[in-house]
PDB file of C-alpha atoms and ligand atoms in Angstrom:
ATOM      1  CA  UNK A  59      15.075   3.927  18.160  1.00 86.00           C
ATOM      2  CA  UNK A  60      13.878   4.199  14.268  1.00 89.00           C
ATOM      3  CA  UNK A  61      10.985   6.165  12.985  1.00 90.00           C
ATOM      4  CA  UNK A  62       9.962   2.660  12.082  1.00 92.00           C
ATOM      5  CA  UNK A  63      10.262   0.997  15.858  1.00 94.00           C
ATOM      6  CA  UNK A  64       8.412   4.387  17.256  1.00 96.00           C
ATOM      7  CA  UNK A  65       5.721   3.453  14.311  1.00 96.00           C
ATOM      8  CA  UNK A  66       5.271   0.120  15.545  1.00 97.00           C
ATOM      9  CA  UNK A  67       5.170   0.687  19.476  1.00 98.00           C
ATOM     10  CA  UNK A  68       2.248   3.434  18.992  1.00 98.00           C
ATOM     11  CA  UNK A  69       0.587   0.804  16.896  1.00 98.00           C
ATOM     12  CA  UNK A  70       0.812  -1.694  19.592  1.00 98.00           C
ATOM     13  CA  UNK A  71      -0.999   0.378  21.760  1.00 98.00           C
ATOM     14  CA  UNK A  72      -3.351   1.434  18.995  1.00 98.00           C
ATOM     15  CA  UNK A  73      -4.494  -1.820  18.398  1.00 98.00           C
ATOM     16  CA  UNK A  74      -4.764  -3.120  22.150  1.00 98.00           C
ATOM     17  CA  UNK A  75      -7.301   0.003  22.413  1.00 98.00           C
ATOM     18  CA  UNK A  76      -9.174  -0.530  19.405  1.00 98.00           C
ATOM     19  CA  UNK A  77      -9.682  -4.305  20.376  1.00 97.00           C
ATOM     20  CA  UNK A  78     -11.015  -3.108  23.682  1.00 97.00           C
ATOM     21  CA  UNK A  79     -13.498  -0.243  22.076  1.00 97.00           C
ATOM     22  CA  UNK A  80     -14.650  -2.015  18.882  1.00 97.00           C
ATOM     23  CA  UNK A  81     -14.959  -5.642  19.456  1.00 97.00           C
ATOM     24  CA  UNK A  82     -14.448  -7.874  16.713  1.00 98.00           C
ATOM     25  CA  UNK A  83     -18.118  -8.959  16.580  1.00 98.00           C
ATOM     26  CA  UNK A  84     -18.921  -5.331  15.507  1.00 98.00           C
ATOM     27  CA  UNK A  85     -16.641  -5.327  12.661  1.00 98.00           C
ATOM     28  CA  UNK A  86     -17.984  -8.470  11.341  1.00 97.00           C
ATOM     29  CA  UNK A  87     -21.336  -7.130  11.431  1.00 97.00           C
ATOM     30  CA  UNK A  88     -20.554  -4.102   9.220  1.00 96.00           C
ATOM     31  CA  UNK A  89     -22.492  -3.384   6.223  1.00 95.00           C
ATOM     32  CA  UNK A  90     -19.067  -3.649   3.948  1.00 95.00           C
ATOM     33  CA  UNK A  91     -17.591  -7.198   5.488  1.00 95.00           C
ATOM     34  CA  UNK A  92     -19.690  -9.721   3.176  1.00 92.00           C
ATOM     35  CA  UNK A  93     -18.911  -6.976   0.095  1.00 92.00           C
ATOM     36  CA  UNK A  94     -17.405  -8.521  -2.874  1.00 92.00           C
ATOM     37  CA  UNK A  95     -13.735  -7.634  -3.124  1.00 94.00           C
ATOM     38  CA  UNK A  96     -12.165  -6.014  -6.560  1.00 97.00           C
ATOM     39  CA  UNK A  97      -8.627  -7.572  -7.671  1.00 98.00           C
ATOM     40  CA  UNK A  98      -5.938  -6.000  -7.859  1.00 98.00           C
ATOM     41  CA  UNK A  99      -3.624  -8.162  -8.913  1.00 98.00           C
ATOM     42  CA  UNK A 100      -5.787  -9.171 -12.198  1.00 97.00           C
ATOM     43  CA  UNK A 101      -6.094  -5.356 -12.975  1.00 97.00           C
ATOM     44  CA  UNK A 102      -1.976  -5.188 -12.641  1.00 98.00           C
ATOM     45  CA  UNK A 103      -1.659  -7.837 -14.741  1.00 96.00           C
ATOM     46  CA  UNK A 104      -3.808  -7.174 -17.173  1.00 92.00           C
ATOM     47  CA  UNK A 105      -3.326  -3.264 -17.437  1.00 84.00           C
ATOM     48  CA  UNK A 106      -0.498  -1.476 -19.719  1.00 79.00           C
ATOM     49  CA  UNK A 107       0.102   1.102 -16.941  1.00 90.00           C
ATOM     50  CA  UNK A 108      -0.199  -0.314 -13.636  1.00 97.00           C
ATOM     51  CA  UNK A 109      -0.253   2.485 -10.980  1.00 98.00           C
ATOM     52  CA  UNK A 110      -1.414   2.079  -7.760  1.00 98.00           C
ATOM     53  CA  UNK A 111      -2.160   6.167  -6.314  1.00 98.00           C
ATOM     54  CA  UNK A 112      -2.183   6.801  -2.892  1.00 98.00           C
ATOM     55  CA  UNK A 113      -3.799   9.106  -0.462  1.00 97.00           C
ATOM     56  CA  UNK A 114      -1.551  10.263   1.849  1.00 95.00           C
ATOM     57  CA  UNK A 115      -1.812  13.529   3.751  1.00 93.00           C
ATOM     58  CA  UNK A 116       1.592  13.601   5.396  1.00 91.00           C
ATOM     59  CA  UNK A 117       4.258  11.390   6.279  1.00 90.00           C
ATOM     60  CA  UNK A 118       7.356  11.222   8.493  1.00 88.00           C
ATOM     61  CA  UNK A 119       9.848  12.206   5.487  1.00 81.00           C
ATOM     62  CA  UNK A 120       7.339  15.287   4.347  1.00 79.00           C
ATOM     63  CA  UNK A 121       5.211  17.319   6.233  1.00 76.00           C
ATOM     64  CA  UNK A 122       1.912  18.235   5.008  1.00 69.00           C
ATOM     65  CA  UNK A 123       1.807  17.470   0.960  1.00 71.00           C
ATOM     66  CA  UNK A 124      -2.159  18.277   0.399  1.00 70.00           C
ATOM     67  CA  UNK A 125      -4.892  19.575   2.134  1.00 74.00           C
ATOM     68  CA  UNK A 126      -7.194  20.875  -0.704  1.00 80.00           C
ATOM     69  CA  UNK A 127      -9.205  17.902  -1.201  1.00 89.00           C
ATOM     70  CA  UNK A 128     -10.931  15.782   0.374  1.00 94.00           C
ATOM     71  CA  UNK A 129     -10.199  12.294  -0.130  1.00 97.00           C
ATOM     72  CA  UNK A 130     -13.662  11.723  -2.122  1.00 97.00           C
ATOM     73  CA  UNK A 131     -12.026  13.906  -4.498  1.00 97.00           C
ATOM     74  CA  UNK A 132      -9.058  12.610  -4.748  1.00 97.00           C
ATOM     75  CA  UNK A 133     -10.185   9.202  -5.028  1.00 98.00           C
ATOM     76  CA  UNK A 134     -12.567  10.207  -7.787  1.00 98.00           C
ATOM     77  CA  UNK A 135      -9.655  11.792  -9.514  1.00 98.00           C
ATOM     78  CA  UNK A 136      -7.445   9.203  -9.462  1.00 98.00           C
ATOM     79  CA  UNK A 137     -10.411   6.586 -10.929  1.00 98.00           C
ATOM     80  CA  UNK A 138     -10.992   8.934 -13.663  1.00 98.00           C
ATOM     81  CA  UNK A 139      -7.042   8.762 -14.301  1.00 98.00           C
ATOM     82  CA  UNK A 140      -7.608   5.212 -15.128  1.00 97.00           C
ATOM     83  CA  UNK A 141      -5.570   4.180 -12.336  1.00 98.00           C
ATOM     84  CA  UNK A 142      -5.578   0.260 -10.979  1.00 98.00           C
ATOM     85  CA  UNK A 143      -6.038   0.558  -7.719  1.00 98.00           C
ATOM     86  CA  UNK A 144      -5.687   3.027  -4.654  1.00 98.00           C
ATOM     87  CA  UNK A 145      -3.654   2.872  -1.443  1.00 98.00           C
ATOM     88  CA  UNK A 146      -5.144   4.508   1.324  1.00 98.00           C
ATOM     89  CA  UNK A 147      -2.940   5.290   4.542  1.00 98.00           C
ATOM     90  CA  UNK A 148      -4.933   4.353   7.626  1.00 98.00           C
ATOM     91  CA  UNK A 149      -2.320   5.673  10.355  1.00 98.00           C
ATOM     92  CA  UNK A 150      -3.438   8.939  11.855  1.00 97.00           C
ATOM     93  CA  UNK A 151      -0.135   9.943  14.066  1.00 96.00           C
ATOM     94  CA  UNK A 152       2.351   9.803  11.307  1.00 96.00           C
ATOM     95  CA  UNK A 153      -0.071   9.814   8.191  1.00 95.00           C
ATOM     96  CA  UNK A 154      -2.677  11.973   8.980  1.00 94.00           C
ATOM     97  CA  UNK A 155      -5.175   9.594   7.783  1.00 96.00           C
ATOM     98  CA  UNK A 156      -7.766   6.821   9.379  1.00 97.00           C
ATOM     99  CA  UNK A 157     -10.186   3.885   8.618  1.00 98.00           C
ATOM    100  CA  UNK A 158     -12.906   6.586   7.762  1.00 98.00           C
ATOM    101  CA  UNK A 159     -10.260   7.735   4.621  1.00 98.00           C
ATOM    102  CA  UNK A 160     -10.850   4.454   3.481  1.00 98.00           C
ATOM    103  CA  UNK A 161     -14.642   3.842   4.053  1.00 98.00           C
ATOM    104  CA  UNK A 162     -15.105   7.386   2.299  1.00 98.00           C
ATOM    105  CA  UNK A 163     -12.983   6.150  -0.335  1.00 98.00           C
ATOM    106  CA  UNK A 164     -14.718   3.057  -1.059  1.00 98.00           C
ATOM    107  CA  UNK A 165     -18.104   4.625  -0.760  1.00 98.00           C
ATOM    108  CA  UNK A 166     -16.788   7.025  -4.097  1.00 98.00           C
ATOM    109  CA  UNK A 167     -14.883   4.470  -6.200  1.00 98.00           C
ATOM    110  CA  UNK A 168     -15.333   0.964  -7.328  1.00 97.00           C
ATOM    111  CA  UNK A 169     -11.489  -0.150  -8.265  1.00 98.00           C
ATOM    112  CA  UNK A 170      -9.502  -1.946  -6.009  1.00 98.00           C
ATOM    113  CA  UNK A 171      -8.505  -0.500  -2.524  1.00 98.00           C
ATOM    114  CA  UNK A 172      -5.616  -0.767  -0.785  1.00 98.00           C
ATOM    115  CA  UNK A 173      -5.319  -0.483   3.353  1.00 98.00           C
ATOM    116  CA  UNK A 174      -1.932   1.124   3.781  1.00 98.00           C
ATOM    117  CA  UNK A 175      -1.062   0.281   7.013  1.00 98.00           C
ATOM    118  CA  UNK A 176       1.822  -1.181   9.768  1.00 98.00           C
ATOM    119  CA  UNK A 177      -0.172  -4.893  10.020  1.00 98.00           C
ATOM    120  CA  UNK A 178       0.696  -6.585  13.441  1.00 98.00           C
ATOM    121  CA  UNK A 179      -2.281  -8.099  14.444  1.00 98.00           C
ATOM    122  CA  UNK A 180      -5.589  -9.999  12.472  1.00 98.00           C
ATOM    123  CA  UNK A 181      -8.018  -7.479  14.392  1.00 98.00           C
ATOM    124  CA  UNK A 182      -6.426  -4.707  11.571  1.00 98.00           C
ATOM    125  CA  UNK A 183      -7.217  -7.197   8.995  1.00 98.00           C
ATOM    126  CA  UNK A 184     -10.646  -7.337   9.841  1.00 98.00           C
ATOM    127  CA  UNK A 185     -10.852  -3.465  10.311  1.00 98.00           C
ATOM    128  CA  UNK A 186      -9.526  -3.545   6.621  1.00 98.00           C
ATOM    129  CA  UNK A 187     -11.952  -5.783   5.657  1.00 98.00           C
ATOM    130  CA  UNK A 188     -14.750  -3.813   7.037  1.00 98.00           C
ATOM    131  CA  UNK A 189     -14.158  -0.752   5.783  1.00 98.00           C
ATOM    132  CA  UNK A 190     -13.921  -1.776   2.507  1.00 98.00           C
ATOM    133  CA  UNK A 191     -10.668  -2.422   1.444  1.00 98.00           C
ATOM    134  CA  UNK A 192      -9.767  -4.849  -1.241  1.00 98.00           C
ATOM    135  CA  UNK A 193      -6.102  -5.801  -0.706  1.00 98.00           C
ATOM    136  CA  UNK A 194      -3.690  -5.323   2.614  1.00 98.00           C
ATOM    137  CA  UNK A 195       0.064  -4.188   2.668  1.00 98.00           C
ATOM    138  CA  UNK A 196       2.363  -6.849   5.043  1.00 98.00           C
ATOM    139  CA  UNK A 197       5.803  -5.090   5.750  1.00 98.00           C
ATOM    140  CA  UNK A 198       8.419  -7.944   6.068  1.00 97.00           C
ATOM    141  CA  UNK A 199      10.638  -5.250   7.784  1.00 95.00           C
ATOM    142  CA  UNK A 200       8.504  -5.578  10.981  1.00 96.00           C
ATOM    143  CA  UNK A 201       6.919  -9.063  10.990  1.00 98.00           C
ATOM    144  CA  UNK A 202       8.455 -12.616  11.640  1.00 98.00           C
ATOM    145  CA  UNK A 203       7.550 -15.722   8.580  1.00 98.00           C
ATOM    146  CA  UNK A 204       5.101 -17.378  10.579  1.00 98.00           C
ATOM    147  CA  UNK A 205       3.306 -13.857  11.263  1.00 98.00           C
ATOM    148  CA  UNK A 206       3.528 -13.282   7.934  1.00 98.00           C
ATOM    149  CA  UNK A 207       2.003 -16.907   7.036  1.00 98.00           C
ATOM    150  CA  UNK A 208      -0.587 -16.423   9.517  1.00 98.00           C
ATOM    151  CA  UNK A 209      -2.144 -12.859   8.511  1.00 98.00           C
ATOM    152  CA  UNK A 210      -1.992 -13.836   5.217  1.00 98.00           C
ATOM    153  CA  UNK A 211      -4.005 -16.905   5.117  1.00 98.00           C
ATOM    154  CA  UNK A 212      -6.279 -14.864   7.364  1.00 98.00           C
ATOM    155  CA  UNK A 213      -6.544 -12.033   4.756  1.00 98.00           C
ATOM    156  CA  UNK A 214      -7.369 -14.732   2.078  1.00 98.00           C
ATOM    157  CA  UNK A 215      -9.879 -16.285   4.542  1.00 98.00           C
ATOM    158  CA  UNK A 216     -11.823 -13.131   4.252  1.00 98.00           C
ATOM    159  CA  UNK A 217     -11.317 -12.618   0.569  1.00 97.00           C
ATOM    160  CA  UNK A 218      -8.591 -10.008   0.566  1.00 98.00           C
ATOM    161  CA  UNK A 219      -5.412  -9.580  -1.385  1.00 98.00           C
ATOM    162  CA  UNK A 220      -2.118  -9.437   0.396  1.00 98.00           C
ATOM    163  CA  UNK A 221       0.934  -7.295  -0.858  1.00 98.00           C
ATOM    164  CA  UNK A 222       4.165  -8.281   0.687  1.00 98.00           C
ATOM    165  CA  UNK A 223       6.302  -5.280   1.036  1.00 98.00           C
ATOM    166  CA  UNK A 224      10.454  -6.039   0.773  1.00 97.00           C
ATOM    167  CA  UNK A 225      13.637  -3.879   1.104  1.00 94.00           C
ATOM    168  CA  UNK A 226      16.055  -5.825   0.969  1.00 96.00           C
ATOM    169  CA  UNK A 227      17.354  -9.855  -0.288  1.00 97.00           C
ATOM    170  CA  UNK A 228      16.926 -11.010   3.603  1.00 97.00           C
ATOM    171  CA  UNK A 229      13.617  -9.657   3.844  1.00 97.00           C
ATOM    172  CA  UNK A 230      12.812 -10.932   0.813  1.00 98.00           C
ATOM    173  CA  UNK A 231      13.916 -14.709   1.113  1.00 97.00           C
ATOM    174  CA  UNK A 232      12.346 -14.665   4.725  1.00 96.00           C
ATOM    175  CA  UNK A 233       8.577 -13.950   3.336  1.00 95.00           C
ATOM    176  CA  UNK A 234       8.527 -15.246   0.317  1.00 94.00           C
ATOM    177  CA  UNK A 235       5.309 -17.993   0.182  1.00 96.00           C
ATOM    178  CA  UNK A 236       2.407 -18.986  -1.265  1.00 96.00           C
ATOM    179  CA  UNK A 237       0.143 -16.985   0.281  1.00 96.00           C
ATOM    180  CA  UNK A 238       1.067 -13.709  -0.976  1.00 98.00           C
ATOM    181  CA  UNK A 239      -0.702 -11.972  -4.280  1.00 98.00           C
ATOM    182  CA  UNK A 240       2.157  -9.391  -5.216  1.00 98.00           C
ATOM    183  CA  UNK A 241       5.316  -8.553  -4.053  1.00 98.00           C
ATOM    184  CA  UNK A 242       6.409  -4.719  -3.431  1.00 98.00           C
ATOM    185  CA  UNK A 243      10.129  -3.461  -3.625  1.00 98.00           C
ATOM    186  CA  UNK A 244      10.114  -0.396  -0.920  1.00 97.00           C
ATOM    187  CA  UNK A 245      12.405   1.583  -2.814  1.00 97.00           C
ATOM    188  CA  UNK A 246      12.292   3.825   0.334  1.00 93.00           C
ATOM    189  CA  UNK A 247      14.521   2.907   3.754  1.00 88.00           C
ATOM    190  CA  UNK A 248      11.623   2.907   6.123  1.00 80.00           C
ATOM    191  CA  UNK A 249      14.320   3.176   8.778  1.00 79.00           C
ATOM    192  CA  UNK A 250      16.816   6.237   7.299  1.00 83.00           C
ATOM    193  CA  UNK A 251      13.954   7.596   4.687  1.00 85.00           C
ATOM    194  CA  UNK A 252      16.796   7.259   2.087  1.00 90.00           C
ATOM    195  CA  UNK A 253      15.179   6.948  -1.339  1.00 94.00           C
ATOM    196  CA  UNK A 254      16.555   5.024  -4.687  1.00 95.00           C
ATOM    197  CA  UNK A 255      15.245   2.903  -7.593  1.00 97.00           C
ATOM    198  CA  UNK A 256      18.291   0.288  -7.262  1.00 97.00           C
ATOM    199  CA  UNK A 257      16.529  -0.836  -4.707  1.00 97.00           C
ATOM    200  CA  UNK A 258      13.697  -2.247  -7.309  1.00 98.00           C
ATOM    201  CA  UNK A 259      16.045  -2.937  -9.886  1.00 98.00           C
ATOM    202  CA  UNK A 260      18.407  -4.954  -7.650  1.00 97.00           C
ATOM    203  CA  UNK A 261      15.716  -7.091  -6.083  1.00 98.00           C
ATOM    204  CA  UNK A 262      13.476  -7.911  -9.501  1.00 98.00           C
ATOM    205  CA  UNK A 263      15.616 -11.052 -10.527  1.00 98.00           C
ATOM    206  CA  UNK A 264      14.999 -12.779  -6.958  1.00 98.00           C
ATOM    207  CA  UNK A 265      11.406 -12.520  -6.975  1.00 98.00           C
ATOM    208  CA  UNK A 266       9.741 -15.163  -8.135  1.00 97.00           C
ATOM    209  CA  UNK A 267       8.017 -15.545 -11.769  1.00 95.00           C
ATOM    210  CA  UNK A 268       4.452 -16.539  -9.867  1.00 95.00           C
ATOM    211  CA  UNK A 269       3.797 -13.148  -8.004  1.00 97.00           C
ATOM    212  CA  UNK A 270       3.230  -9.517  -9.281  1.00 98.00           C
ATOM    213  CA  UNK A 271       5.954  -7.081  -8.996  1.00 98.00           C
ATOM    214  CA  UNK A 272       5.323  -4.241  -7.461  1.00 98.00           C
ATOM    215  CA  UNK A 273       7.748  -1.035  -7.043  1.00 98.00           C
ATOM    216  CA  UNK A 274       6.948   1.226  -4.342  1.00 98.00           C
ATOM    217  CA  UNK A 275       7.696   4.604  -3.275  1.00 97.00           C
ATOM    218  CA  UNK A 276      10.367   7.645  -4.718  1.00 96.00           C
ATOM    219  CA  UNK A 277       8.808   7.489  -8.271  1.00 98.00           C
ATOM    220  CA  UNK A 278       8.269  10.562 -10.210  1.00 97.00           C
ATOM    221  CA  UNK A 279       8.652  10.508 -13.771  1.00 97.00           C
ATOM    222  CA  UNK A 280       6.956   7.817 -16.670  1.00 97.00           C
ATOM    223  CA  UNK A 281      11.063   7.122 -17.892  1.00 97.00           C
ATOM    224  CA  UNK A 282      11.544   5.433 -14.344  1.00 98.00           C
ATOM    225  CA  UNK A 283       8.125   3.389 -15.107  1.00 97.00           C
ATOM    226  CA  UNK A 284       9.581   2.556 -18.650  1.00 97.00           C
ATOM    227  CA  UNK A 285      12.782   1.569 -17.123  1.00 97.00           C
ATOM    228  CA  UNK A 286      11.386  -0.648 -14.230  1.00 98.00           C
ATOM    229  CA  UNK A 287       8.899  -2.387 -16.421  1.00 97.00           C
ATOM    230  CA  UNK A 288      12.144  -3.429 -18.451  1.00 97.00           C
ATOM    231  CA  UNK A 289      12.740  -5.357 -15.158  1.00 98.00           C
ATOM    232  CA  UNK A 290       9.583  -6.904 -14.748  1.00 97.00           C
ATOM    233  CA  UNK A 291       7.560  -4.532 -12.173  1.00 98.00           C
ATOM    234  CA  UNK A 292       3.710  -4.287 -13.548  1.00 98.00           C
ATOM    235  CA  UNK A 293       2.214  -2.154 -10.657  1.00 98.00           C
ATOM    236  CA  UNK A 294       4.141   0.996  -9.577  1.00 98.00           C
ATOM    237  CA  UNK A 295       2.922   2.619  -6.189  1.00 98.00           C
ATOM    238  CA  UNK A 296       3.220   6.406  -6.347  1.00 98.00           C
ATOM    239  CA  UNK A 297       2.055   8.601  -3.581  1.00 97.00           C
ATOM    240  CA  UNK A 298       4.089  12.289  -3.147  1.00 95.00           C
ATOM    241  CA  UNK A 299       4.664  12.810  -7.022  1.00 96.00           C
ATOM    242  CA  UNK A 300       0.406  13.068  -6.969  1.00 96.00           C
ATOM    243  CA  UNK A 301      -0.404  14.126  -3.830  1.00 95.00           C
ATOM    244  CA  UNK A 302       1.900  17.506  -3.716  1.00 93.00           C
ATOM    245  CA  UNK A 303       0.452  18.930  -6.853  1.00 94.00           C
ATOM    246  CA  UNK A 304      -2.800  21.032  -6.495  1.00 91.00           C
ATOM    247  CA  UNK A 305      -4.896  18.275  -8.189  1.00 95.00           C
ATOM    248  CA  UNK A 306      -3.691  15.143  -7.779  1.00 97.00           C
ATOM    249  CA  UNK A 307      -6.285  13.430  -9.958  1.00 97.00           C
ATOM    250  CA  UNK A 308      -5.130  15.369 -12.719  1.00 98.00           C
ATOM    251  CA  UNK A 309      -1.513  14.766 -11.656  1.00 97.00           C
ATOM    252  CA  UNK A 310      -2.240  10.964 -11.869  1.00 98.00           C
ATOM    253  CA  UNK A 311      -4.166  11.795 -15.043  1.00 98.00           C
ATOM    254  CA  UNK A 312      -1.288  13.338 -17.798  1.00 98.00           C
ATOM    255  CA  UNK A 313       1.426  11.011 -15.834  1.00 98.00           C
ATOM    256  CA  UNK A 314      -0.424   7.634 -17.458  1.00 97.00           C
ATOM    257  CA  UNK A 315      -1.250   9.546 -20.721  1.00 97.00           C
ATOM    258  CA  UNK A 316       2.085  10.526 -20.947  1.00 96.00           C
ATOM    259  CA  UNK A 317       2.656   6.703 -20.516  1.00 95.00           C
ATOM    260  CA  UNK A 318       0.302   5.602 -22.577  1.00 93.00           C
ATOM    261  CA  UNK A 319       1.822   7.459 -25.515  1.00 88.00           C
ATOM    262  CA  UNK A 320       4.885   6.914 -25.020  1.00 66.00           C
ATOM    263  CA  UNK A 321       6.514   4.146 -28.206  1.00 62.00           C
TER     264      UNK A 321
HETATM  265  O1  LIG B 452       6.623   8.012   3.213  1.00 55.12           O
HETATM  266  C1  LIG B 452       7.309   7.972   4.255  1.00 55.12           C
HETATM  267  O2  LIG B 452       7.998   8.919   4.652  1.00 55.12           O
HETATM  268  C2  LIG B 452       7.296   6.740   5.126  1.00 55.12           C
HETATM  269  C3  LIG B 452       8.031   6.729   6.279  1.00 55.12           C
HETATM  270  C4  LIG B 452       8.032   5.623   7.126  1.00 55.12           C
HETATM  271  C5  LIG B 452       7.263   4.520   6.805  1.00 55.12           C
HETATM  272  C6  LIG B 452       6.513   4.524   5.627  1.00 55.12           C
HETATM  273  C7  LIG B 452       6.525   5.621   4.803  1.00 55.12           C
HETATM  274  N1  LIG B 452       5.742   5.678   3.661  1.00 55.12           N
HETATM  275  C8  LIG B 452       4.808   4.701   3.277  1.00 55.12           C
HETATM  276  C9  LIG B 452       4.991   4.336   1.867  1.00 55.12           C
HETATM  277  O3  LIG B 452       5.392   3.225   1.629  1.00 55.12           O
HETATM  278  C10 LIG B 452       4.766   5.364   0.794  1.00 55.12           C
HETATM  279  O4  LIG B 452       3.767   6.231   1.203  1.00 55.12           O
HETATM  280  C11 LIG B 452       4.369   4.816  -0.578  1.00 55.12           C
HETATM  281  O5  LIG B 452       5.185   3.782  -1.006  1.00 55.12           O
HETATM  282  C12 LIG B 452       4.406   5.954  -1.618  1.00 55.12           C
HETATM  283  O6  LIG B 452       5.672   6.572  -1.622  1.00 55.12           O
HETATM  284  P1  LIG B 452       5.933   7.984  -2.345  1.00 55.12           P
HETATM  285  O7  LIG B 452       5.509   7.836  -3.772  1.00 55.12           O
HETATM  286  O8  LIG B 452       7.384   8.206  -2.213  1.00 55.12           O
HETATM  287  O9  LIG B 452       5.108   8.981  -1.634  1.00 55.12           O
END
């Protein structure tokens, strides 16, 4: 069994718990679900530097990274980095985080919001949606194409963004479809935790023109941005290089002036 199929069996049970605790009807009654949503593909697009910061405690690959702010701080930080949009990981047994990380966050910050999360089921779209998030992750790794037809025309349904996350040309050829906003490399094996760039680069010529790229995960220097912007990517998802240093606001800070200087 993978990190990834232990991942996915907890969340099985997660979810059939939730359901049962917090019916659906509560959700949809929630201060935040009727909110208006922020793009993030639009800022992407129309942004020099398009990171996407994330809030991640811990993961499976790296125990604890940061515990020195809380994550009204760090999303604050990362706004006032000029950032395009956040990703905050909802999983508590692997990440360390939960659906309040992302209320908090959305209560501090007005750019868009990503729910970083293992997506089964539309009751975790509607979570999303209620707790203010702007934009949900899909991992083609663990879904089939008509699950990944069907939560995404539900995410659009309520307004939200959907980024399609790919590791490979199978996974990519099986999701590929209309009803996605952006498409993510995962330049991390979610199943050996093995970690490398080719992974983007390899991939960028078989994603179609229409959608944002996006590269995700093992990036931590601007000459890898430079260098995967030569093949296309416009948002680049960064969560350890940030979250390990003391302040990962002003991490995220002299990373896109560094950028933004840069010839
Ligand atoms: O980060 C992990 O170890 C991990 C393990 C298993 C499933 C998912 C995992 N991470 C989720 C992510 O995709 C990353 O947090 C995200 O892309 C940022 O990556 P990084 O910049 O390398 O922290």
């Amino acid at each position: 069994m993978t990190i990834l199929d232990k991942i996915i069996s907890d969340k099985k049970r997660e979810v059939t718990l939730k359901k049962q605790l917090i019916p659906v009807s509560q959700l949809e009654n929630s201060a935040l679900f009727g909110s208006q949503t922020h793009s993030l593909s639009k800022n992407l697009r129309n942004n020099l530097v398009g990171i996407i910061a994330e809030h991640k405690r811990r993961s499976p690959s790296k125990s604890l990274m940061n515990n020195n702010f809380s994550v009204e701080e760090v999303a604050i930080g990362y706004q006032n980095a000029g950032v395009s949009g956040i990703s905050v990981l909802t999983d508590g047994k692997y990440f360390g985080g939960s659906l309040d990380d992302l209320l908090f966050a959305r209560a501090s910050v007005n750019i868009p919001l990503l729910r970083k999360e293992f997506i089964i089921d539309e009751y975790q779209i509607l979570e999303a949606k209620a707790h203010g998030a702007d934009v949900i992750l899909l991992i083609a790794a663990i879904l089939t194409r008509t699950e990944i037809k069907q939560l995404s025309e539900f995410a659009h349904s309520l307004g939200l963004e959907v980024l399609l996350e790919v590791h490979n040309r199978k996974e990519l050829d099986k999701a590929v479809m209309p009803s996605l906003d952006m498409i993510g490399v995962n330049n991390r094996n979610l199943k050996t935790f093995e970690v490398g760039l080719e992974y983007s680069k390899e991939l960028a010529q078989h994603i179609p023109d229409e959608f944002i790229k996006v590269s995700e995960s093992g990036i931590s220097s601007t000459e890898a941005i430079i260098e995967l912007q030569q093949f296309g990517y416009q948002g680049f998802l960064i969560g350890e290089h940030f979250m390990k240093t003391e302040n990962p606001g002003i991490a995220a800070k002299s990373f896109i002036n560094a950028l933004l200087i840069k010839p």
